[in-house]
XYZ file of C-alpha atoms in Angstrom:
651
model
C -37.079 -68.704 14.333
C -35.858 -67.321 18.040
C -36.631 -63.791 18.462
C -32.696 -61.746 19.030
C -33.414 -60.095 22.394
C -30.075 -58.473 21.741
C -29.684 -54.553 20.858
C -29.873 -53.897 17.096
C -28.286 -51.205 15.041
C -30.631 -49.784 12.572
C -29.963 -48.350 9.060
C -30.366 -44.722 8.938
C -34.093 -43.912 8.105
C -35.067 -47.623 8.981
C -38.029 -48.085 11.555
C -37.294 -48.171 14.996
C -33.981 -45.483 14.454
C -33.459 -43.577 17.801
C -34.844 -39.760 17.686
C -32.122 -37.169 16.516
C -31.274 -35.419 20.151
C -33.532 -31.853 20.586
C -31.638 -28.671 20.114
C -31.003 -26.680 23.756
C -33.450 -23.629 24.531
C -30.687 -20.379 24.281
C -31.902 -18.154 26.340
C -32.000 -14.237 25.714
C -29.433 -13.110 28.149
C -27.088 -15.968 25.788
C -28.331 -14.405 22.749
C -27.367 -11.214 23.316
C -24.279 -11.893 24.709
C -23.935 -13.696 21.654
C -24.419 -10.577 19.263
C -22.494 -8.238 21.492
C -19.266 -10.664 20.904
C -19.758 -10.939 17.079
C -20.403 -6.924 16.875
C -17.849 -5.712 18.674
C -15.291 -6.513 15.715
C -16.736 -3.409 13.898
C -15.998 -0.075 14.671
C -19.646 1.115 14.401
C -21.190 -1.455 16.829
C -18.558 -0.387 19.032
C -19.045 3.389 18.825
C -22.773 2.633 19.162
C -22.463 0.769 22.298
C -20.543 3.611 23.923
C -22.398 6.187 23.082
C -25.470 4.307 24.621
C -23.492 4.243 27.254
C -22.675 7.569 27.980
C -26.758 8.458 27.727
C -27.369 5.430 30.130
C -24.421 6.173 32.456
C -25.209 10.425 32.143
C -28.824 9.401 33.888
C -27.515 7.735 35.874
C -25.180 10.238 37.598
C -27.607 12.725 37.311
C -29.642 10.023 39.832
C -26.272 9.837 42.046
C -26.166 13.372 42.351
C -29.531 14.189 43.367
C -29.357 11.492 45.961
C -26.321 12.485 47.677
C -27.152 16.171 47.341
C -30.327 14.950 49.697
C -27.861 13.802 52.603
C -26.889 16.513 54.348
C -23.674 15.318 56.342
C -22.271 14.493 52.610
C -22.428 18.304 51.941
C -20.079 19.127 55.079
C -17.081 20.878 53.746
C -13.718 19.117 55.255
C -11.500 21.122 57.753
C -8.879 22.582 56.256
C -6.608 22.934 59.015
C -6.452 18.535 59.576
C -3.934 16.817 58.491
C -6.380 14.396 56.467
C -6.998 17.226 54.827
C -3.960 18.043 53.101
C -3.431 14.036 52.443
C -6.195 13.920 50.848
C -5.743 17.000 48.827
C -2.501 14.872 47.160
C -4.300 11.746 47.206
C -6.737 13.395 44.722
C -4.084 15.283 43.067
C -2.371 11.774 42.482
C -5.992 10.559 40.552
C -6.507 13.618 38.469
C -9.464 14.522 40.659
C -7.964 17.183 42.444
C -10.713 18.226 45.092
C -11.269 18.912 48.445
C -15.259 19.805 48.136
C -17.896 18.262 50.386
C -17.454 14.479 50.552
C -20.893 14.492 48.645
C -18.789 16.169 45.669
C -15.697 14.269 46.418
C -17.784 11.084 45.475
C -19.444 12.480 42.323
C -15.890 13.233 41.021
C -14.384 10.220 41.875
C -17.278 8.181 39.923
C -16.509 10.426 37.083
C -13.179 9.872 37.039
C -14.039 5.902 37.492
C -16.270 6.126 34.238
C -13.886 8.406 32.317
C -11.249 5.795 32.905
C -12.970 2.631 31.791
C -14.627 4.935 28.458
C -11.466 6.101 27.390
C -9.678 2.953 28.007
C -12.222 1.212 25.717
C -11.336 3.579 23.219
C -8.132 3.327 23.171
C -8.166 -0.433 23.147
C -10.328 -0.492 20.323
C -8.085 1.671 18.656
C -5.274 -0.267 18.933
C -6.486 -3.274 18.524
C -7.786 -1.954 15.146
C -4.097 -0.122 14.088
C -2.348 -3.287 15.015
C -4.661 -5.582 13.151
C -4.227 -2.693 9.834
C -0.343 -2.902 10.506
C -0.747 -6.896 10.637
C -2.684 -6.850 7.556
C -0.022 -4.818 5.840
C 3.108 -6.900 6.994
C 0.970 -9.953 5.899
C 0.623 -8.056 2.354
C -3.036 -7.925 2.386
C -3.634 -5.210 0.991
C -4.889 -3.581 -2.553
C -2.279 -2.233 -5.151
C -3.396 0.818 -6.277
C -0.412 1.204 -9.080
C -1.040 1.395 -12.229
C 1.620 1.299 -15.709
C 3.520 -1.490 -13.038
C 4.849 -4.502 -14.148
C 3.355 -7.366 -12.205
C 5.174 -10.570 -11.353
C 3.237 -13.460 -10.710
C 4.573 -16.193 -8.785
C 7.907 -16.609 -6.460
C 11.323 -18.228 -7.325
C 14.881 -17.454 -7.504
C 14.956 -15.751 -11.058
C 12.695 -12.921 -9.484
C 16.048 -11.197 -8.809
C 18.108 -11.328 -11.951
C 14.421 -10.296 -13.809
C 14.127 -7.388 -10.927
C 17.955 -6.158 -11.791
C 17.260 -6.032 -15.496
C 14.266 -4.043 -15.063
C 15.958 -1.649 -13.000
C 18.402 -1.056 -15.702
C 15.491 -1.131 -17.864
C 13.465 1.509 -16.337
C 16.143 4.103 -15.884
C 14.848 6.558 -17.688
C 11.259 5.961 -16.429
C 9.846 8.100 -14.163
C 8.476 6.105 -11.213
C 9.375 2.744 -12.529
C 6.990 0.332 -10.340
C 6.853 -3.698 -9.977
C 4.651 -5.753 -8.068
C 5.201 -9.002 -6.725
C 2.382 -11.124 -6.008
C 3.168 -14.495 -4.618
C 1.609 -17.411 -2.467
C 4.986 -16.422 -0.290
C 4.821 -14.672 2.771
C 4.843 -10.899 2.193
C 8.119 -10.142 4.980
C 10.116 -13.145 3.624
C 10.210 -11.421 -0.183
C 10.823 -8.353 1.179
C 14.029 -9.701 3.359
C 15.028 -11.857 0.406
C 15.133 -9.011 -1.861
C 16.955 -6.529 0.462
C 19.637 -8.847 0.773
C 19.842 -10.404 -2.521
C 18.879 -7.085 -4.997
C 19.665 -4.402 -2.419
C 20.391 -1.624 -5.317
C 17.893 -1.421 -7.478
C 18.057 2.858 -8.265
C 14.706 4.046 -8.406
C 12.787 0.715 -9.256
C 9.479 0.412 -6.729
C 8.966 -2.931 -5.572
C 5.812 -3.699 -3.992
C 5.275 -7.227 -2.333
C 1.462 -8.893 -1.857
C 0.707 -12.040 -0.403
C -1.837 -14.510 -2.362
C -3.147 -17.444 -4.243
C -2.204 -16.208 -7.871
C -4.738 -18.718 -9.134
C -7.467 -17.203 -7.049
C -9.530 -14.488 -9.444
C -10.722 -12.689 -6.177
C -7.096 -12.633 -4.623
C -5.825 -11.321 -8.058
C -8.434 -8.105 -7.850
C -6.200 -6.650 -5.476
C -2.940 -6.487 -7.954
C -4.661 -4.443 -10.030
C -3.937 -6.829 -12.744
C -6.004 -4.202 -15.955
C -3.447 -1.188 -14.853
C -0.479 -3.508 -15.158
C 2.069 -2.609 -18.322
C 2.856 -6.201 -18.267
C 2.889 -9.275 -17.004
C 4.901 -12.362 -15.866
C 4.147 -15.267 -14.599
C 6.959 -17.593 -13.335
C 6.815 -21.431 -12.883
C 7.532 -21.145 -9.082
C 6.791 -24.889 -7.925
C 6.957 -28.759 -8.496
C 2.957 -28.725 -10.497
C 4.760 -26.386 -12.761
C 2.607 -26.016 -16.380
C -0.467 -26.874 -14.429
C -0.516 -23.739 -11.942
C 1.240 -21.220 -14.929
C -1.794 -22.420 -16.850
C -4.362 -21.632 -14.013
C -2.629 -18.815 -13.021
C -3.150 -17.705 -16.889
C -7.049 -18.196 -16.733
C -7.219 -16.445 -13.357
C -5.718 -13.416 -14.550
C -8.003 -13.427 -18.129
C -10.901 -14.143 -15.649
C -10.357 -10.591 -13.788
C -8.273 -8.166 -16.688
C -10.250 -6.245 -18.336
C -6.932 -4.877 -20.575
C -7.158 -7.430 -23.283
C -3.857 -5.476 -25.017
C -2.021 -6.086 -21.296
C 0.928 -8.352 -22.557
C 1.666 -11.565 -20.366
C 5.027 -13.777 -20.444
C 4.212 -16.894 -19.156
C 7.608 -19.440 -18.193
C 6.357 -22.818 -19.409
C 8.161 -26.200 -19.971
C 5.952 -28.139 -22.273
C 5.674 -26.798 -25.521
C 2.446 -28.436 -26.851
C 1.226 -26.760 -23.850
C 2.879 -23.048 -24.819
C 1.657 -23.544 -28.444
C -2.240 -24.208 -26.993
C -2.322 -21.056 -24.384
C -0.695 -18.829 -27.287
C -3.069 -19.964 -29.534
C -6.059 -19.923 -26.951
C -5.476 -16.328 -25.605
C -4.958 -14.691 -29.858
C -1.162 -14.163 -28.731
C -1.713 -12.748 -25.758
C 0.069 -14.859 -23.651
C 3.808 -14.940 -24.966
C 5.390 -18.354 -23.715
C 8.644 -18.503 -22.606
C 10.244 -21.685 -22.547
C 13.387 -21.170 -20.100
C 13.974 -24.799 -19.895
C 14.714 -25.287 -23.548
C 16.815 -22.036 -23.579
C 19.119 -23.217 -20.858
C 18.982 -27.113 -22.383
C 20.549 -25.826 -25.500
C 22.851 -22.598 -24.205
C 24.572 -25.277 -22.060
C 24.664 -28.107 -25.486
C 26.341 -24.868 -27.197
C 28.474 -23.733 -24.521
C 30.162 -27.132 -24.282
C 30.837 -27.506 -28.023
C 31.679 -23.390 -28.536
C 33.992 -21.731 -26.098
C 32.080 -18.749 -24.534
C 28.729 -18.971 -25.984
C 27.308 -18.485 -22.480
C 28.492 -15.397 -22.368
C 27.531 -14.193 -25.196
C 24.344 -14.803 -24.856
C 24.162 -13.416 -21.275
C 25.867 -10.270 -22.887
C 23.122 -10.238 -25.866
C 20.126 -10.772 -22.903
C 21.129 -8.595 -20.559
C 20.278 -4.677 -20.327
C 23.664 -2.962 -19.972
C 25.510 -2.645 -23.035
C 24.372 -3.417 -26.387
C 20.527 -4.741 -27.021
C 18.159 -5.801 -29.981
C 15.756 -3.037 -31.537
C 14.087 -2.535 -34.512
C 14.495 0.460 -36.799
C 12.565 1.952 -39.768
C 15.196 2.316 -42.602
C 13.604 3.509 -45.677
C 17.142 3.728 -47.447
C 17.450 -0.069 -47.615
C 13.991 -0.477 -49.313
C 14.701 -2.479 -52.624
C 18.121 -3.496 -51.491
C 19.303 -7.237 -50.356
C 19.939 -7.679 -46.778
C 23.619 -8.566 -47.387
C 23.890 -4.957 -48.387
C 21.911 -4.198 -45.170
C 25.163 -6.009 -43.402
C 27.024 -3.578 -44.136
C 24.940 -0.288 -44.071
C 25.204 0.716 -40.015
C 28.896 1.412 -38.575
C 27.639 1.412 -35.217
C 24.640 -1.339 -35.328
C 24.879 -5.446 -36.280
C 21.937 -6.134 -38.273
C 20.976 -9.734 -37.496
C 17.176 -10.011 -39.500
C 14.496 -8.304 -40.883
C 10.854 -7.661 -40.308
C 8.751 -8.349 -43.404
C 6.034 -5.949 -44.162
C 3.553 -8.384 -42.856
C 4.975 -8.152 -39.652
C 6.930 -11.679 -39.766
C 10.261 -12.049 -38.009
C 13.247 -13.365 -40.391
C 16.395 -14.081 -38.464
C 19.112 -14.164 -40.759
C 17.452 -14.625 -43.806
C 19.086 -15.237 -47.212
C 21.616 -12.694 -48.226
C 19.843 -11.971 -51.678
C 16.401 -11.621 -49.990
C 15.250 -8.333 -51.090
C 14.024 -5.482 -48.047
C 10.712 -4.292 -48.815
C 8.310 -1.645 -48.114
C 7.295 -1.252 -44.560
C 9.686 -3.645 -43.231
C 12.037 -3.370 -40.461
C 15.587 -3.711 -39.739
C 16.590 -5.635 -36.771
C 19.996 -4.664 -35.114
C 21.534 -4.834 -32.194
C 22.610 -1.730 -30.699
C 23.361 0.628 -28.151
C 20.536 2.071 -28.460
C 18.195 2.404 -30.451
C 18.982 5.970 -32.000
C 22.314 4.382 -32.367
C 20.950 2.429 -35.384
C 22.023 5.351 -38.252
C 22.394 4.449 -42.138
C 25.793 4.905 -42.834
C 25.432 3.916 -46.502
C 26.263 -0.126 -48.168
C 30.423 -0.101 -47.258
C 31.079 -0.701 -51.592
C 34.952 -0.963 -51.055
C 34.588 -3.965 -48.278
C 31.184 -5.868 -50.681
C 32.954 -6.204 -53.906
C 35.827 -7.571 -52.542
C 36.831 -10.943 -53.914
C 36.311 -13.171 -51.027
C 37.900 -16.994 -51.508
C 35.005 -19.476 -51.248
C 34.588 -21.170 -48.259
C 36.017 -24.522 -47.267
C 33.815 -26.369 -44.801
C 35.990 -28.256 -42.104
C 35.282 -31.797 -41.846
C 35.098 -32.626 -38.671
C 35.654 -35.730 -36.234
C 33.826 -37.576 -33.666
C 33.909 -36.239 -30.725
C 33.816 -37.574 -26.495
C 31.810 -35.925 -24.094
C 31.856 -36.606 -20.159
C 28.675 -36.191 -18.485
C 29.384 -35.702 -14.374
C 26.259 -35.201 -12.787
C 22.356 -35.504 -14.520
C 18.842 -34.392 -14.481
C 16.275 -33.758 -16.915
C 18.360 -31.094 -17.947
C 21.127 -33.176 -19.098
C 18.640 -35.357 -20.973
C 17.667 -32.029 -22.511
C 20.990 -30.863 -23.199
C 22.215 -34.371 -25.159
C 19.070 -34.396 -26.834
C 20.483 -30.576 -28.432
C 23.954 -32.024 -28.708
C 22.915 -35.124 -31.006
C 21.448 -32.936 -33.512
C 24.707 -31.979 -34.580
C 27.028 -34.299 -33.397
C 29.333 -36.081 -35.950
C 28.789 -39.728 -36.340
C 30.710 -41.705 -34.521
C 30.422 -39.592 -31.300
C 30.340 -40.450 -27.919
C 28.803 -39.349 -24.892
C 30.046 -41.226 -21.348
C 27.276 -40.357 -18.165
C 28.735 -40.718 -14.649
C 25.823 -40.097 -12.391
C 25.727 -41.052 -8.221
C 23.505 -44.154 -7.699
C 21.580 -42.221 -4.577
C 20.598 -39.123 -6.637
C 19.696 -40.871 -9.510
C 18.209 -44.366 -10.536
C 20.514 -46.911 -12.334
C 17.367 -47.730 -14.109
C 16.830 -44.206 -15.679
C 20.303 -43.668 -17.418
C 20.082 -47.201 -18.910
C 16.719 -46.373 -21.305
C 18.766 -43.134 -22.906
C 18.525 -43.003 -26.707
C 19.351 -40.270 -28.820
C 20.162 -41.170 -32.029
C 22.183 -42.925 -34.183
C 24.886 -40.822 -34.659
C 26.128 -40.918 -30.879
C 26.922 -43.599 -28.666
C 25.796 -43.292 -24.906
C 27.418 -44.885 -21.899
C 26.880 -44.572 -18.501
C 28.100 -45.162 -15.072
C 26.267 -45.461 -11.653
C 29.031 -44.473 -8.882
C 29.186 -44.247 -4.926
C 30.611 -40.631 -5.416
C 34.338 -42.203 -4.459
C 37.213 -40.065 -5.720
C 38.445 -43.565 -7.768
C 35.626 -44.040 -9.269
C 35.432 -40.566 -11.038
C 39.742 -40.770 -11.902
C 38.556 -43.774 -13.689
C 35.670 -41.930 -15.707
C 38.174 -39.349 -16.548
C 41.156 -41.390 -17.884
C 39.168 -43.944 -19.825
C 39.160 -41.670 -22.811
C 40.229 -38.324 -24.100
C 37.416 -35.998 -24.105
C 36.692 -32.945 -26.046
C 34.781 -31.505 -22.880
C 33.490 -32.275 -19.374
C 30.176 -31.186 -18.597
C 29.283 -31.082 -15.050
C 25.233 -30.577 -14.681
C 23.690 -30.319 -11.308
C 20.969 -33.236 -9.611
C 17.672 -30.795 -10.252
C 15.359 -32.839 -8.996
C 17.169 -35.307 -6.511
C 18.174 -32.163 -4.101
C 17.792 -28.864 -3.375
C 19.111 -26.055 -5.742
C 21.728 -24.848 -2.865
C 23.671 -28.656 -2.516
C 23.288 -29.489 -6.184
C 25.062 -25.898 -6.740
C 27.675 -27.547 -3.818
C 28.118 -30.842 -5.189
C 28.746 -28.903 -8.761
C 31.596 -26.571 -7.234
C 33.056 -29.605 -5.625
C 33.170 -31.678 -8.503
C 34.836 -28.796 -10.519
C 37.527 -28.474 -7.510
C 38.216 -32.289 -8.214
C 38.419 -32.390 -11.680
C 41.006 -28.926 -11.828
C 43.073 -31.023 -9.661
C 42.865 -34.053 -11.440
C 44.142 -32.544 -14.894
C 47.291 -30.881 -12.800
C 48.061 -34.071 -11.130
C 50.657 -36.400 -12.847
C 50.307 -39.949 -13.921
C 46.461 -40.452 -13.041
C 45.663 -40.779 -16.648
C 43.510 -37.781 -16.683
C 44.372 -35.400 -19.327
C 43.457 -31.606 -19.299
C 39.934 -30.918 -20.866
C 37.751 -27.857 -21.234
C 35.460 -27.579 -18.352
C 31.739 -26.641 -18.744
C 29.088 -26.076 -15.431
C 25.765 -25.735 -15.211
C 25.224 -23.481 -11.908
C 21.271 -23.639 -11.001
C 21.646 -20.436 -8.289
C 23.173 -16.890 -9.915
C 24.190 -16.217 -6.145
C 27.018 -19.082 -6.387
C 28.372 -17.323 -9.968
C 31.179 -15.969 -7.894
C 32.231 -19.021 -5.959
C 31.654 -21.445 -9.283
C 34.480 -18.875 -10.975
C 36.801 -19.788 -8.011
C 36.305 -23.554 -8.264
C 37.882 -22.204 -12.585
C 35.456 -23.949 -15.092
C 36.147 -22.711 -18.564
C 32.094 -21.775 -19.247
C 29.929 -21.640 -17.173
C 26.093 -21.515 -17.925
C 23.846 -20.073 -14.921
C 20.417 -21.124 -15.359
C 18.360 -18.644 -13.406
C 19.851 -16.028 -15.294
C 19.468 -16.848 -18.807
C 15.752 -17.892 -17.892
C 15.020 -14.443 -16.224
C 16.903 -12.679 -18.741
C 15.074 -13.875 -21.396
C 11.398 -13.273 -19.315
C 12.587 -9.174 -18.565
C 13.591 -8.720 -22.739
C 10.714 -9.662 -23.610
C 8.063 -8.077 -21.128
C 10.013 -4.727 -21.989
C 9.700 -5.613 -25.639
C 7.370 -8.693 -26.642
C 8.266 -8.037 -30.487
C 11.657 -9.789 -28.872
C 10.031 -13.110 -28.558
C 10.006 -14.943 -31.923
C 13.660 -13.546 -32.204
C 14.324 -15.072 -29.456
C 12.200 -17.967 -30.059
C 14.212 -17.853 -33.729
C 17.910 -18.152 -31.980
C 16.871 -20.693 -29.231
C 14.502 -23.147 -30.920
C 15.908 -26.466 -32.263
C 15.501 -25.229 -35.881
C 16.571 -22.068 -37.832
C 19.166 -19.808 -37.057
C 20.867 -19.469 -33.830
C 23.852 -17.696 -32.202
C 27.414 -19.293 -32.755
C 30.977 -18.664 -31.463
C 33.055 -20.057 -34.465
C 37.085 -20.368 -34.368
C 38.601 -17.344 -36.229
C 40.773 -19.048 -38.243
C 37.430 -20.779 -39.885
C 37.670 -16.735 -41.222
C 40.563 -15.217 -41.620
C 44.769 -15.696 -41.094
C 46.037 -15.239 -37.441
C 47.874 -12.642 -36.574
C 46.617 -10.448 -39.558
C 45.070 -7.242 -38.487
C 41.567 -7.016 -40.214
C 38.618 -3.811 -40.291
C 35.790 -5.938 -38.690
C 33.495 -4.588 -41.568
C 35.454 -7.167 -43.652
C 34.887 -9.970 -41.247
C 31.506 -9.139 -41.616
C 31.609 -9.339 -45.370
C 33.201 -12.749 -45.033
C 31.094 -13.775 -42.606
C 27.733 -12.836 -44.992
C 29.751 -14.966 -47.742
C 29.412 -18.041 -45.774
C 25.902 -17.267 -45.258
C 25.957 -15.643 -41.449
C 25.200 -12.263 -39.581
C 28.456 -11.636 -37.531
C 27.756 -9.641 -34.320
C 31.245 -9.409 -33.013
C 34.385 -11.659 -31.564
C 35.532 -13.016 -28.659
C 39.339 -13.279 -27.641
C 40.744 -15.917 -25.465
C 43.265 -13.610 -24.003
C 40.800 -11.743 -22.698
C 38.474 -14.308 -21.038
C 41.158 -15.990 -19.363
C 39.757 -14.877 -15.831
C 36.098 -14.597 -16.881
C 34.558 -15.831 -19.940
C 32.152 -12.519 -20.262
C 34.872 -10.492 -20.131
C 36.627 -11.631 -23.458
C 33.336 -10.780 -25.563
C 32.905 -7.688 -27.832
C 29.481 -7.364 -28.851
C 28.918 -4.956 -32.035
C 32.300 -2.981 -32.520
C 32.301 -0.420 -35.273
C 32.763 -1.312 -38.177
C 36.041 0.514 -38.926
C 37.707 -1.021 -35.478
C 40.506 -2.991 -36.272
C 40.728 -6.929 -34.969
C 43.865 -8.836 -35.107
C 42.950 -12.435 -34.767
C 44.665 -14.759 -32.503
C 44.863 -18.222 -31.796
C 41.444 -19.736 -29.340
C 39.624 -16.293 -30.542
C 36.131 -16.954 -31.995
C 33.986 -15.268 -34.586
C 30.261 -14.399 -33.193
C 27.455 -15.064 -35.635
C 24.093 -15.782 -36.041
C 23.689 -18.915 -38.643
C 22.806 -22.371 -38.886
C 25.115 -24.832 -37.039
């Protein structure tokens, strides 16, 4: 075998492996350059170093001064009476010397001055330099919070405005209401966003930080243990996964184990495990679901969405609880009718368990609790069981049998997969449900797998976005509603929001065109940003449902009150009882004036809660404005034709 005179590589640690390179000698004049850099950052190196200084520089001078005091022509006073002299005299004046001594002195001062100078301009260097980096650590939201009875946001998205005007309203009557934001975002962008999206918020603090909210050590400086509550919002794509670690991080540094914390969460296996995991600590709010089935609602019952916004929101009436010994012994249909000015919608068993709705002969125990909603909550007064409305004779009730109906889906997401998923629950057989989606927002491929029962039929269409092509969705059939959702995850919240408005535009002026085949239909939009509310309302749908705001809604209820949440959880889930805008005449004659204590009477006979009405007439502008949450009792109601009963029932 030939011996390879060429140059080998060798494995590392194999014989024969070049020597690792020696390290260069640093010599001491390096080194202590070295240190003097690194130290100079802190403020006591760098008084240290000046006052040695001043010692070294002091001996010095007192060496100068000696040694010119020795040379005799430097201790010469000047002449007076030159010229030079009196230039000089301003030259010096000029400095901040100001002398004329000896040359010998002249030269003394003038080194003093010299030193003076480059001391003081240290100083105030180092001084600035340190205020500037304190003002840059401040506008960079570095710094501690030092609140305390604050509620403390977690997390950055666009319902940290609507939750931010609620508490506002909230906290009126607070003292120094406080909240802190703590966010991965950048401490001057939330504070710019918030000026110009919330600009009056009363008296409500807020106080922006800038960090990684599933960092423990960046959390220390929220003062997370002196925090009244919580929130923690799912502000990006990972969603669950950083709510979850943002949940840990916080247990991991609050020593308050009573602090209460609303988590938003989409999954709820996964709200069901963190509940469970932190003893009910961690309250789970899942927005998605709320929105998924206020929109199914909204586009079977005209102005559900604004009911509920009305029922979430802070102004106006709200949900409390009241003691009412009274009522112990007696059936909550007599508790129906036993406040003028409060709706009683449930009860709260002795054992602390909510009932929403329960069964009108269900007796009211010791220790429990009415829930009502309210004005307030000294509003809730026992006016005594209304005998002459209860033993009226009310005629049974007549269910309505009811017919297929056609839904047109413009416009999809997970949300609309969400939303049909509510709607087929309760459905009549025979239904249909038509999807027209655009082919570069959303995958042919994904709207062919949809199932959802066997009581509905589901079509769909993959369109360029052409004008034709949606006339032709539109006059195929005669629906019962259009809903128009927005493309969630395809684009970004502000152009799914356009493309929404613009598809309502078309649609408006398809049903007041002639001989396109398109007939008139009740129009339903989901609008993803509260800031495009107004334009939406231009662009005329008949309901609209604004997802940021019944998500952050929902999140500032309960963080003021976390006994809200399983009511809440009660009128939103998929089972139970939930909120319902039924048509009057389901109730009562038109055109009959009625006490509403009655329709509440007739209401508890078909097994619901009533909570008020809604009147078409007066929603023709804005669906909000037509709802009447909780009118007396004794206020008369004369039903008219598109009006709608309010309850709280099954569907």
């Amino acid at each position: 075998m030939s011996e390879n005179t060429e140059t080998r590589s060798y494995g590392q640690g194999a014989q024969g492996e070049p020597e690792a390179p020696k390290a260069t000698k640093v010599s001491l004049r390096t080194k202590l350059r070295y240190n003097f850099d690194n130290s100079l950052s802190r403020a006591g190196a760098f008084v240290g170093y000046v006052f040695i200084a001043i010692v070294v520089l002091a001996f010095a001078m007192t060496a100068v001064q000696a040694a010119i005091a020795a040379v005799q022509p430097l201790n010469t006073p000047l002449d007076p009476a030159s010229y030079f002299f009196s230039y000089w005299a301003a030259f010096t004046k000029i400095l901040g010397i100001g002398s004329t001594d000896a040359w010998g002195a002249q030269i003394v001062n003038f080194i003093y001055w010299a030193i003076g100078i480059a001391i003081s301009g240290a100083v105030i260097g180092f001084i600035s330099a340190a205020i500037t980096r304190a003002v840059a650590r401040l506008k960079e939201g570095k710094s501690a919070v030092i609140e305390s009875g604050h509620t403390l946001i977690l997390g950055w998205s666009n319902r940290v405005f609507p939750i931010l005007s609620e508490l506002a309203i909230a906290n009126e009557n607070v003292r120094k209401p406080r909240v802190v934001i703590f966010a991965g975002t950048a401490r001057a962008v939330m504070d710019a966003e918030i000026a110009s999206r919330v600009p009056n918020l009363g008296k409500l603090k807020v106080i922006t930080r800038t960090g990684d909210v599933t960092n423990p050590e960046d959390l220390k400086r929220a003062n997370v243990s002196s925090a009244k509550s919580i929130i923690i919002l799912d502000a990006d794509e990972s969603g669950d996964a950083t709510v979850v670690s943002t949940v840990l991080a916080v247990k991991a540094v609050n020593a308050n184990a009573s602090t209460r914390i609303i988590a938003e969460l989409d999954d709820a296996n996964t709200a069901e495990a963190i509940s469970t995991a932190t003893k009910g600590q961690v309250i789970a709010v899942r927005s998605h679901d709320v929105i998924a089935r206020v929109t199914a609602q909204a586009s079977r019952q005209p102005g559900l969405a604004a009911v509920t916004l009305d029922l979430l929101d802070f102004s106006g009436d709200e949900i409390y609880f009241a003691d009412v010994p009274a009522l112990v012994g007696k059936t909550y249909a007599d508790a129906l009718l036993a406040f003028n000015g409060a709706s009683v919608i449930g009860v709260v068993d002795g054992k602390g368990k909510t009932h929403i709705n329960p069964a009108q002969n269900s007796k009211i125990g010791a220790g429990s609790k009415i829930i009502a909603i309210a004005q307030d909550d000294d509003k809730i007064v026992y006016t005594g069981v209304r005998d002459d409305i209860a033993k009226k004779k009310i005629p049974a009730h007549k269910p309505s049998v009811r017919k297929p109906e056609h839904l047109l889906f413009i416009g999809w997401s997970s949300m609309g997969r969400s939303v049909v998923s509510e709607l087929a629950q309760f459905l009549p057989k025979g239904s249909t449900v038509h999807i027209v989606a655009e082919k570069k927002h959303v995958a042919p491929e994904e709207l062919k797998s949809l199932k959802f029962g066997s009581n509905i039929k589901v079509t769909h269409a993959s369109v360029s976005g052409d004008i034709d092509e949606l006339i032709a969705a539109a006059a195929a059939k005669k629906y019962n509603e259009v809903i128009i959702l927005g493309y969630r995850e395809a684009i970004s919240e502000t152009e799914a929001d356009a493309q929404t408005m613009l598809t309502m535009l078309q649609m408006n002026q398809l049903f007041e065109a002639k001989g396109n085949g398109v007939e008139p239909t009740r129009l339903v939009a989901e609008i993803l940003d509260s800031r495009k509310a107004e334009l939406a309302r231009v662009a005329a749908a008949d309901d609209m449902v604004v997802s940021d705001n019944l998500a952050a809604l929902l999140i500032a209820q309960v963080s003021e009150n976390p006994a809200l949440a399983p009511v809440f959880d009660d009128l939103f889930d998929a089972d139970g009882a939930s909120i319902n805008v039924n048509p009057i005449e389901h109730y009562v004659p038109l055109g009959k004036s009625i006490e509403f204590a009655e329709l509440v009477a007739i209401g508890r006979s078909h097994g619901e809660s009533v909570i008020g009405y809604r009147t078409l007439k007066g929603s023709k502008h804005d669906p909000a404005s037509g709802v009447k949450l909780n009118p007396l009792k004794t206020d008369q109601f004369k039903p008219a034709e598109g009006d709608g009963l309010v309850v709280i029932g099954e569907l």
